[in-house]
PDB file of C-alpha atoms and ligand atoms in Angstrom:
ATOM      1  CA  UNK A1023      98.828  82.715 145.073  1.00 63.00           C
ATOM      2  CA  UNK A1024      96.122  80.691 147.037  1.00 70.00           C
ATOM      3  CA  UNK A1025      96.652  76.611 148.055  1.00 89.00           C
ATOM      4  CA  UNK A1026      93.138  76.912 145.867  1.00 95.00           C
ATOM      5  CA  UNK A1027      92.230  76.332 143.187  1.00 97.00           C
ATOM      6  CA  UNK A1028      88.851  75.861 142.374  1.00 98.00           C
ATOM      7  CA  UNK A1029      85.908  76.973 144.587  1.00 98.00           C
ATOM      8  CA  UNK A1030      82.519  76.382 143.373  1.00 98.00           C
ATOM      9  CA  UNK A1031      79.935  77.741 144.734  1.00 98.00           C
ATOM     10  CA  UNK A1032      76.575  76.918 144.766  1.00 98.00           C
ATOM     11  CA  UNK A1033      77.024  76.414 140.973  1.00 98.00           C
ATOM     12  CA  UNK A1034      73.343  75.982 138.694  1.00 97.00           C
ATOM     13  CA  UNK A1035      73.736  75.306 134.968  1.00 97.00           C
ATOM     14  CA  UNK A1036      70.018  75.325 133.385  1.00 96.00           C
ATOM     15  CA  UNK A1037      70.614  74.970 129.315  1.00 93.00           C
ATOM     16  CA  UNK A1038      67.520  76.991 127.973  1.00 86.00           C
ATOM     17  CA  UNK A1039      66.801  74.673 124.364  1.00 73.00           C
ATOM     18  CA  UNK A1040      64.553  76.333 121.784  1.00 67.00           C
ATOM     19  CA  UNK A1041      61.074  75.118 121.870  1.00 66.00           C
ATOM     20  CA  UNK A1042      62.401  71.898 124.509  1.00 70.00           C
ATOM     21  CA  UNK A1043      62.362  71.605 127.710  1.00 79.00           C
ATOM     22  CA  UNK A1044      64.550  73.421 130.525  1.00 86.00           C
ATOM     23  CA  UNK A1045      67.210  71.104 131.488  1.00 89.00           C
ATOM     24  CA  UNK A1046      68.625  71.880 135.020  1.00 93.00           C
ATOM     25  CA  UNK A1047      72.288  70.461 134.052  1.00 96.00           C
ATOM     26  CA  UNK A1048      73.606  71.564 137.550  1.00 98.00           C
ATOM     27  CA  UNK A1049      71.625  72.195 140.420  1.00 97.00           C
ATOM     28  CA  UNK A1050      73.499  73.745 143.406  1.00 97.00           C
ATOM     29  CA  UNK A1051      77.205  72.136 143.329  1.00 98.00           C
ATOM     30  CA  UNK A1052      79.733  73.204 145.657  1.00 98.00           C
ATOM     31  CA  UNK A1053      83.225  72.062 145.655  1.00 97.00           C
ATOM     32  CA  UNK A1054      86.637  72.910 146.414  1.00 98.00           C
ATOM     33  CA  UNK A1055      89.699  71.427 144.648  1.00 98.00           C
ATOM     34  CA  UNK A1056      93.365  72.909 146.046  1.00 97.00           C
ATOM     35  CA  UNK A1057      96.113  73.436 143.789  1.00 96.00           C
ATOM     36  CA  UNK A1058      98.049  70.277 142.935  1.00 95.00           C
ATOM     37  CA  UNK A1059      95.103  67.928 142.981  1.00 97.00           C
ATOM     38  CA  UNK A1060      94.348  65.104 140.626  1.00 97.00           C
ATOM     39  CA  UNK A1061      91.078  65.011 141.048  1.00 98.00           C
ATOM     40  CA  UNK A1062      88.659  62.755 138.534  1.00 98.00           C
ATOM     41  CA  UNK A1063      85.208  63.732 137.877  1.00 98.00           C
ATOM     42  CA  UNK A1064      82.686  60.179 137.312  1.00 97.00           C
ATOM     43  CA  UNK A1065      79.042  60.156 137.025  1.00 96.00           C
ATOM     44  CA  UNK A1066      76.261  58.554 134.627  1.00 95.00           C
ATOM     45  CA  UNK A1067      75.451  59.997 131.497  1.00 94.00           C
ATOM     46  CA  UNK A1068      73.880  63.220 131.693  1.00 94.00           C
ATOM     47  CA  UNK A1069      74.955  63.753 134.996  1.00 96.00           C
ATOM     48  CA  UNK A1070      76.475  67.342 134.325  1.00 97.00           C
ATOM     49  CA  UNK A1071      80.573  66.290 134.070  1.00 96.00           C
ATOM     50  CA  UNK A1072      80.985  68.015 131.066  1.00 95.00           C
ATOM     51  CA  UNK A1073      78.940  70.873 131.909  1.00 96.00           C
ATOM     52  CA  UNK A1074      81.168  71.260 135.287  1.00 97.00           C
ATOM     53  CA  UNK A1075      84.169  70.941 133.307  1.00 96.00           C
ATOM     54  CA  UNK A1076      83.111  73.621 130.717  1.00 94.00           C
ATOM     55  CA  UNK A1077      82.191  75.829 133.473  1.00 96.00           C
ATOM     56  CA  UNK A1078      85.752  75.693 135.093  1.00 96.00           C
ATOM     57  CA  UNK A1079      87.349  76.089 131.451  1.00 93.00           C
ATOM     58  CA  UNK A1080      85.260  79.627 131.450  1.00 91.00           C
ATOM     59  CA  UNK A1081      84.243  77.875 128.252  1.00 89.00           C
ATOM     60  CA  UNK A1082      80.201  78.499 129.563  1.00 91.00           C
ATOM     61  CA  UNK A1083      78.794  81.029 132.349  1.00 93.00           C
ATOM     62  CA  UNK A1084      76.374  79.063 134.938  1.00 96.00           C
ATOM     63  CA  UNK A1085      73.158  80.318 135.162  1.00 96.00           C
ATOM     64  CA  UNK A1086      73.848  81.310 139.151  1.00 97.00           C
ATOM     65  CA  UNK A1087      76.610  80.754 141.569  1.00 97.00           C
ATOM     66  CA  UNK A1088      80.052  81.734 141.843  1.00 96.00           C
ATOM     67  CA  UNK A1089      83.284  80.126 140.256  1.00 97.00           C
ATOM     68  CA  UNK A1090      86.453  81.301 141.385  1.00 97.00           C
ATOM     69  CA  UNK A1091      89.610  79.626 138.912  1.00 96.00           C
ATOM     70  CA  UNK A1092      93.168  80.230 140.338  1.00 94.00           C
ATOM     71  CA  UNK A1093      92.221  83.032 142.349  1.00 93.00           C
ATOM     72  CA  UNK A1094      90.225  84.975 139.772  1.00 92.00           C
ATOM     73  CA  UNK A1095      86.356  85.238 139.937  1.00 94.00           C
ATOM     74  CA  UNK A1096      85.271  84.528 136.430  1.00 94.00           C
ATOM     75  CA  UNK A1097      82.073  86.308 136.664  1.00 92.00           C
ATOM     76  CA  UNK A1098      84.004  89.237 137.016  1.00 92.00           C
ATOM     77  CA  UNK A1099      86.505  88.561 133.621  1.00 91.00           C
ATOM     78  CA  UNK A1100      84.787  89.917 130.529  1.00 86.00           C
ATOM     79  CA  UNK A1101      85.469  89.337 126.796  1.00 82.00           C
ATOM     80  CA  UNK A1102      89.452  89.508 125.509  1.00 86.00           C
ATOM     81  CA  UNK A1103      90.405  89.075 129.488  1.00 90.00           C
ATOM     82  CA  UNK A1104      88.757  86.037 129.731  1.00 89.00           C
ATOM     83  CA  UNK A1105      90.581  84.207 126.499  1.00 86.00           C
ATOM     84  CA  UNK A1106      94.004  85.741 128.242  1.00 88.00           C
ATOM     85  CA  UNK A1107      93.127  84.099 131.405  1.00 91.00           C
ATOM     86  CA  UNK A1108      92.006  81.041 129.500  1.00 89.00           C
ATOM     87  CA  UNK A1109      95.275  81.039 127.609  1.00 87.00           C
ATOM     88  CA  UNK A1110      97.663  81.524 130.373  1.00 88.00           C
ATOM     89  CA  UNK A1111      95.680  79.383 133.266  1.00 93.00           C
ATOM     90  CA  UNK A1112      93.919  76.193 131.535  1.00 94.00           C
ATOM     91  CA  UNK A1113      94.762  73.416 129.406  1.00 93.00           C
ATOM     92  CA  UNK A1114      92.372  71.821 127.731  1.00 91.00           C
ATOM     93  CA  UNK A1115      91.905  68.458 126.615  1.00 90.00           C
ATOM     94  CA  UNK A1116      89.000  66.680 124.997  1.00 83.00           C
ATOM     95  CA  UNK A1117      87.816  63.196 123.933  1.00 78.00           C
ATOM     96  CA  UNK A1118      87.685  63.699 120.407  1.00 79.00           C
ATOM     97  CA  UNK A1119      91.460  65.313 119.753  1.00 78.00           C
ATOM     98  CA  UNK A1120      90.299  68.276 117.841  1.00 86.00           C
ATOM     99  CA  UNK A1121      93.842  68.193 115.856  1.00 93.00           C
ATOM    100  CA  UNK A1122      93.794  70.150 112.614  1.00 95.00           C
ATOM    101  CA  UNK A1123      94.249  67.370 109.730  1.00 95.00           C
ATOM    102  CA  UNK A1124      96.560  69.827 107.822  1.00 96.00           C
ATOM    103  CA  UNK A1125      98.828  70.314 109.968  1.00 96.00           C
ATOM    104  CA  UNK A1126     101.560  68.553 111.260  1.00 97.00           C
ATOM    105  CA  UNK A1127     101.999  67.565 115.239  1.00 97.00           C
ATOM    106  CA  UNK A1128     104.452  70.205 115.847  1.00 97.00           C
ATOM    107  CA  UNK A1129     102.437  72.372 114.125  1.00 96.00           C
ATOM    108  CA  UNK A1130      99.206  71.647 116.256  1.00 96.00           C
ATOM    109  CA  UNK A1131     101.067  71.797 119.560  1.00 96.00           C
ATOM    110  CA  UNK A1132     102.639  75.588 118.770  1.00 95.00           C
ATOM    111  CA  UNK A1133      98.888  76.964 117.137  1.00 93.00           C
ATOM    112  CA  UNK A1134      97.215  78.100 120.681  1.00 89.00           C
ATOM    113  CA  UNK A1135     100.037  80.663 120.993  1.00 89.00           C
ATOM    114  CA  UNK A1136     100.695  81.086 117.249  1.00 86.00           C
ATOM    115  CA  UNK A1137      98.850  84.414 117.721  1.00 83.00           C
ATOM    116  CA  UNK A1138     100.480  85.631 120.638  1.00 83.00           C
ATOM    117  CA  UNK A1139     104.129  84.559 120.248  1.00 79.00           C
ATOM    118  CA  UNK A1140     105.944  84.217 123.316  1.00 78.00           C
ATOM    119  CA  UNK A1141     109.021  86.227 124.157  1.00 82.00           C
ATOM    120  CA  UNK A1142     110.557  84.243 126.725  1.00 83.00           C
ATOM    121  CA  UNK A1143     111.089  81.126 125.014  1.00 84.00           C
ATOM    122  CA  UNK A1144     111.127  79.438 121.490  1.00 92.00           C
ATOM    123  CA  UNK A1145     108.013  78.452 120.807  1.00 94.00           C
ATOM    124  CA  UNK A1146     109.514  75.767 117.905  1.00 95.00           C
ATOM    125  CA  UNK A1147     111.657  74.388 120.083  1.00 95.00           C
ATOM    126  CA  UNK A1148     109.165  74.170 123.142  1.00 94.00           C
ATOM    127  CA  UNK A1149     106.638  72.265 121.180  1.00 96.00           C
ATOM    128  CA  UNK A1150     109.289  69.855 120.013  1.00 97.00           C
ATOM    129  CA  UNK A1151     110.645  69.372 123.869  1.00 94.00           C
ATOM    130  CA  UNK A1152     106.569  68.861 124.541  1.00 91.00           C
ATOM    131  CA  UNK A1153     106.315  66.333 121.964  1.00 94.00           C
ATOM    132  CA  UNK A1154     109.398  64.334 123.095  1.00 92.00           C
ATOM    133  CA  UNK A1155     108.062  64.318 126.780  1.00 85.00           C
ATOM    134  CA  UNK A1156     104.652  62.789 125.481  1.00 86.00           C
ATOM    135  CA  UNK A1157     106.787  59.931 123.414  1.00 87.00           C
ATOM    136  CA  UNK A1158     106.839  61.922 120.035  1.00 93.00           C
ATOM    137  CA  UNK A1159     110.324  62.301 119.204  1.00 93.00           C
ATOM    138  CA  UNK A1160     109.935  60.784 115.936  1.00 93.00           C
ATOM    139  CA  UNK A1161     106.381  62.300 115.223  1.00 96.00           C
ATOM    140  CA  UNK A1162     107.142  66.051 114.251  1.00 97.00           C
ATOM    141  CA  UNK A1163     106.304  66.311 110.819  1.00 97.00           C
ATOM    142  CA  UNK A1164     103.419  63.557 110.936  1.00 97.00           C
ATOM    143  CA  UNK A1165      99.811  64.595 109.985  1.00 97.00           C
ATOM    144  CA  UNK A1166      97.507  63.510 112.524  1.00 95.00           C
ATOM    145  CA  UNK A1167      95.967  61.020 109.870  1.00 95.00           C
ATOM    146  CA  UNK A1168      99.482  59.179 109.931  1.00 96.00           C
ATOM    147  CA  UNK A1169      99.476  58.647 113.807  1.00 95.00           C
ATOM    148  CA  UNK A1170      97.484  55.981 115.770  1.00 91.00           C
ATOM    149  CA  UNK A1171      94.712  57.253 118.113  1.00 87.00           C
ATOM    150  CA  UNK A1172      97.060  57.115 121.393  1.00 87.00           C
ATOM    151  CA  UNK A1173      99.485  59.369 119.100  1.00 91.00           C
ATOM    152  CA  UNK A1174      97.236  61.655 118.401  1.00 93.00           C
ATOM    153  CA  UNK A1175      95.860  62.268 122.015  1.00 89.00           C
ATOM    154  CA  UNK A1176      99.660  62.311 123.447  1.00 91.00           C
ATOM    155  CA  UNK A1177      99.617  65.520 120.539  1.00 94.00           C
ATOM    156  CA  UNK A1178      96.513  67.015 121.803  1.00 94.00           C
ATOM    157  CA  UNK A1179      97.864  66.343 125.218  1.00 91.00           C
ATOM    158  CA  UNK A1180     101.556  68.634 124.412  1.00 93.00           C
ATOM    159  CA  UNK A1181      99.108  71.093 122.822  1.00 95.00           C
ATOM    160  CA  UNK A1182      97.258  71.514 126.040  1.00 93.00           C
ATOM    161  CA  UNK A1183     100.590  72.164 127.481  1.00 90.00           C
ATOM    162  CA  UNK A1184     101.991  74.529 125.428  1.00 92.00           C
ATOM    163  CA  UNK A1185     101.158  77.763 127.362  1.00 89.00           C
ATOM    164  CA  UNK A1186     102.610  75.704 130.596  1.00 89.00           C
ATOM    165  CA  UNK A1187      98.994  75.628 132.404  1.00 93.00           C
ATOM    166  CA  UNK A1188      98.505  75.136 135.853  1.00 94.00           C
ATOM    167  CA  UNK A1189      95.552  74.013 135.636  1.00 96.00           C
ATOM    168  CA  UNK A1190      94.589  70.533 132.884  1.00 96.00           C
ATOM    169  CA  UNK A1191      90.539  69.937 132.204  1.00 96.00           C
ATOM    170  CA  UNK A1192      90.075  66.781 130.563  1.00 95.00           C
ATOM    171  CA  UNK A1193      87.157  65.373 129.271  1.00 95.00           C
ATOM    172  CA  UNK A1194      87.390  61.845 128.859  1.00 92.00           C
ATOM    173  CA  UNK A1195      90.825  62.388 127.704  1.00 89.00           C
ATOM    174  CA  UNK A1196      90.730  58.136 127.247  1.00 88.00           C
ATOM    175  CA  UNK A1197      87.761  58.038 125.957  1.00 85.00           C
ATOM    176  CA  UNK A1198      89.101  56.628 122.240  1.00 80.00           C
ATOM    177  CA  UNK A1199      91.891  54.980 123.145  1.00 81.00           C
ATOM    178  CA  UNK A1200      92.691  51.361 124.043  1.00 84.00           C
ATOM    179  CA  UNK A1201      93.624  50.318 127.498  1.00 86.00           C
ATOM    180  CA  UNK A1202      97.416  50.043 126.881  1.00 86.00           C
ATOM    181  CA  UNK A1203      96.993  53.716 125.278  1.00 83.00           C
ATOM    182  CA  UNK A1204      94.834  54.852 128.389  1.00 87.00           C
ATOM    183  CA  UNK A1205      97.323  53.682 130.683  1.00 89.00           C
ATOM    184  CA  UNK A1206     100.299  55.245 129.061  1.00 86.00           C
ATOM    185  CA  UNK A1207      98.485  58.819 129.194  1.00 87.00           C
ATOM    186  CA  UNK A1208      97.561  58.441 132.735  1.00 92.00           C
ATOM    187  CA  UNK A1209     101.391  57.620 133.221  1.00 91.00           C
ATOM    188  CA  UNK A1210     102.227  60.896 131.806  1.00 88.00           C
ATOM    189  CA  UNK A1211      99.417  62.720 133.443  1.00 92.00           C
ATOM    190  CA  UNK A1212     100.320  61.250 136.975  1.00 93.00           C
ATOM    191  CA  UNK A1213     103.789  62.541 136.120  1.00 91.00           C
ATOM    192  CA  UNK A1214     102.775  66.131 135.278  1.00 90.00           C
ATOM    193  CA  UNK A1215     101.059  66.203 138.294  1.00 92.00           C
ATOM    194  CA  UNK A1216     103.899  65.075 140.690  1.00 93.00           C
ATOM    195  CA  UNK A1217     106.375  66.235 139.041  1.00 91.00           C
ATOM    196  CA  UNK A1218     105.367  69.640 138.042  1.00 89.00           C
ATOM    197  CA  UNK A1219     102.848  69.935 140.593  1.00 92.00           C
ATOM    198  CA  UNK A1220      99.827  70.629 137.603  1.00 94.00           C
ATOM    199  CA  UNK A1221      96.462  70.875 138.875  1.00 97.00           C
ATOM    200  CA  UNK A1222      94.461  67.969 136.715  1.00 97.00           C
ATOM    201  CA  UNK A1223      90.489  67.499 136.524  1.00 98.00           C
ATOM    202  CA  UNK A1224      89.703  64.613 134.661  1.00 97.00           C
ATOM    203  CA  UNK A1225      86.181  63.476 133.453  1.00 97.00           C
ATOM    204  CA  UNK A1226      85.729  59.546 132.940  1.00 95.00           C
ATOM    205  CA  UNK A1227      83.680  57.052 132.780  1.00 90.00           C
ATOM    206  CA  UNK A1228      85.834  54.629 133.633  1.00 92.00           C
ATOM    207  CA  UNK A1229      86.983  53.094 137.045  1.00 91.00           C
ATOM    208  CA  UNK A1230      90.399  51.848 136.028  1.00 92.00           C
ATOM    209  CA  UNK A1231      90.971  55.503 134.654  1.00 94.00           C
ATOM    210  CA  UNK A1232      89.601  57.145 137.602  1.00 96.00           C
ATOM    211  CA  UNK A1233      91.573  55.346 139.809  1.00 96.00           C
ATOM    212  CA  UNK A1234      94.978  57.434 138.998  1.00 95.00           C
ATOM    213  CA  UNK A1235      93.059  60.091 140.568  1.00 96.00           C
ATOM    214  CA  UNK A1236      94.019  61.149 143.954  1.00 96.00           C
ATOM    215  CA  UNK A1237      90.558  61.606 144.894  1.00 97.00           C
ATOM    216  CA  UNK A1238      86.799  60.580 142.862  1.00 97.00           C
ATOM    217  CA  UNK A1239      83.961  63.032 142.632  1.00 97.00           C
ATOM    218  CA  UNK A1240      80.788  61.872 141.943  1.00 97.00           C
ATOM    219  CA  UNK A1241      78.021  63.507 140.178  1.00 97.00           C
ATOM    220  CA  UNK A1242      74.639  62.514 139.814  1.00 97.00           C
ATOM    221  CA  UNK A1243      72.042  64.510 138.313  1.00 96.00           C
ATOM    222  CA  UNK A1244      74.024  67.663 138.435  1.00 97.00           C
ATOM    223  CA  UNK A1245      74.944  67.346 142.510  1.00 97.00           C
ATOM    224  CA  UNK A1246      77.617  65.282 144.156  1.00 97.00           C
ATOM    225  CA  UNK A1247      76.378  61.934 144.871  1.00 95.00           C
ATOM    226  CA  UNK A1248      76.364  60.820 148.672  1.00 78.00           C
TER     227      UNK A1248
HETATM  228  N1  ATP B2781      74.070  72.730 125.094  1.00 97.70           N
HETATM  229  C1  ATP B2781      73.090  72.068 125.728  1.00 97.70           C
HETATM  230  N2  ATP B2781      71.805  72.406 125.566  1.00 97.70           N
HETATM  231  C2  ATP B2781      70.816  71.771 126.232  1.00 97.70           C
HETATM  232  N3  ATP B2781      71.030  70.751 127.085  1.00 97.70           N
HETATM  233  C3  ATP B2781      72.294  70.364 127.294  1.00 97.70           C
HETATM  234  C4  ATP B2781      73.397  70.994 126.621  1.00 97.70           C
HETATM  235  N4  ATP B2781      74.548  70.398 127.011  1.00 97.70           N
HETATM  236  C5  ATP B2781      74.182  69.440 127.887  1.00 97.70           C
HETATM  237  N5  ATP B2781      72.837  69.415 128.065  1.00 97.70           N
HETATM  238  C6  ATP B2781      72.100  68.540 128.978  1.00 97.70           C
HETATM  239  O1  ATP B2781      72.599  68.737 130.286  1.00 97.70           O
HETATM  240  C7  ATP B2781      72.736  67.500 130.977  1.00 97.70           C
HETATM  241  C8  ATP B2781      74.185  67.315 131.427  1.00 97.70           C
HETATM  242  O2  ATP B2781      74.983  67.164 130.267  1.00 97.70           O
HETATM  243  P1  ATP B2781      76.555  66.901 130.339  1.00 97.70           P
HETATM  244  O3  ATP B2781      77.058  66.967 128.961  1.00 97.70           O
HETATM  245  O4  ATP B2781      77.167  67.802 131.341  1.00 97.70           O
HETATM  246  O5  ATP B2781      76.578  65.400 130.901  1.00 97.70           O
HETATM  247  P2  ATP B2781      77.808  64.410 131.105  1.00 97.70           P
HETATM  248  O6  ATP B2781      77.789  63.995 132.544  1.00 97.70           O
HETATM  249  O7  ATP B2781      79.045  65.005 130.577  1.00 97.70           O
HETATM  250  O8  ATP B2781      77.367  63.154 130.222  1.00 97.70           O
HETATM  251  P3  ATP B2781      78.255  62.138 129.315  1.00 97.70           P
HETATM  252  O9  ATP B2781      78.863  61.188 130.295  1.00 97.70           O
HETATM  253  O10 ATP B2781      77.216  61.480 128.461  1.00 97.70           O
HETATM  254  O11 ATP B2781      79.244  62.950 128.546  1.00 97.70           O
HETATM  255  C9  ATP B2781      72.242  66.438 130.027  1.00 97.70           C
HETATM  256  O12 ATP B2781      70.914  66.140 130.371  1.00 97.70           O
HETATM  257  C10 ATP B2781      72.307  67.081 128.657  1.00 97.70           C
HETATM  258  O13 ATP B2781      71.277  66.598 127.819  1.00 97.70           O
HETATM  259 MG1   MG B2782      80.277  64.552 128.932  1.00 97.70          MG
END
């Protein structure tokens, strides 16, 4: 295991759109980020935070440069390896909470690894001790519909941590909720991080949010501002 880990390297993201322009998303980004950092990502609109984010998720390839996630160079990771290291690495998180309205909470946090059950714990009972840590206790059997939006983010939250990532990409993870919610989930996320030493990258737009961070990266027009 490295103290690393994320390198970027030189990173370019150009999104080729049909008959539009080329737009150069990322031009050239280098960064490091070691293991255990809570490290927010801030930037204007358009200035390639989601792309950078969705890079490091192995969620898109860049167009050139080199990415290396937790030791593994994910150039080199191809097809059912790369959802494996996806699964067992990453957490994601995104703005809009992506639950499934049919299902309960419980039921949301255990689906990621509903297809690969676990044999070394309970996968029931470990989405239920998830939802308790987030503030949940009394929230198993609610459809998202019946929770408020901070509810339903502290779900997707537990559901990003079911397969016990080191590594959390958020995307303004606050970007729906009110401040009293946004504070409460950067309690929780300042707690994962010093208490269970998770690596978190957090996109936001917002100062107060950025602030838990233990260190701001800005991007402007896909490079780090100076
Ligand atoms: N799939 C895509 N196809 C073409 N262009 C894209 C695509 N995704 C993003 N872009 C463009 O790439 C640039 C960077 O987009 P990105 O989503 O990374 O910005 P962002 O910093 O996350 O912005 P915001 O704060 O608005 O979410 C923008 O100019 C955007 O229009
Ligand atoms: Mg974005």
């Amino acid at each position: 295991m490295t103290d690393t880990m994320i390198v970027a390297d030189n990173l370019s993201k150009v999104y080729e759109g049909g008959d539009t322009r080329q737009v150069a998303a990322l031009r050239d980004l280098s960064l490091t980020i070691e293991r255990g950092e809570f490290v927010a990502i801030v930037g204007p609109s358009g200035s390639g935070k989601s792309t950078l984010l969705n890079l490091i998720g192995a969620i898109d390839q860049p167009s050139a440069g080199s990415l290396v996630v937790d030791g593994a160079e994910l150039a080199k990771i191809r097809g059912d390896a790369l959802a494996d290291f996806r699964r067992k690495t990453i957490g994601l998180v995104f703005q809009l909470f992506n639950l499934v309205p049919v299902l309960s909470a419980v039921e949301n946090v255990k689906l990621p690894l509903i297809p690969y059950p676990p044999k070394g714990f309970n996968l029931d009972k470990r989405a239920k001790e998830l939802l308790t840590q987030v503030g949940l206790a009394g929230r198993f059997n609610h459809l998202p519909s019946q929770l408020s939006g901070g509810e339903q983010q502290r779900v997707a939250i537990a559901r990003a941590l079911i397969n016990r990532p080191d590594l959390i990409l958020a995307d303004e993870p606050t970007g729906n909720l009110d401040s009293k919610a946004g504070g409460e989930l950067m309690a929780l996320f300042e707690e994962l991080h010093r208490e269970q030493g998770v690596t978190i990258v957090m996109v936001t737009h917002d100062p107060n949010i950025a602030a838990h961070a233990g260190r701001v990266i800005e991007l402007r027009d896909g490079r780090l501002a100076d």
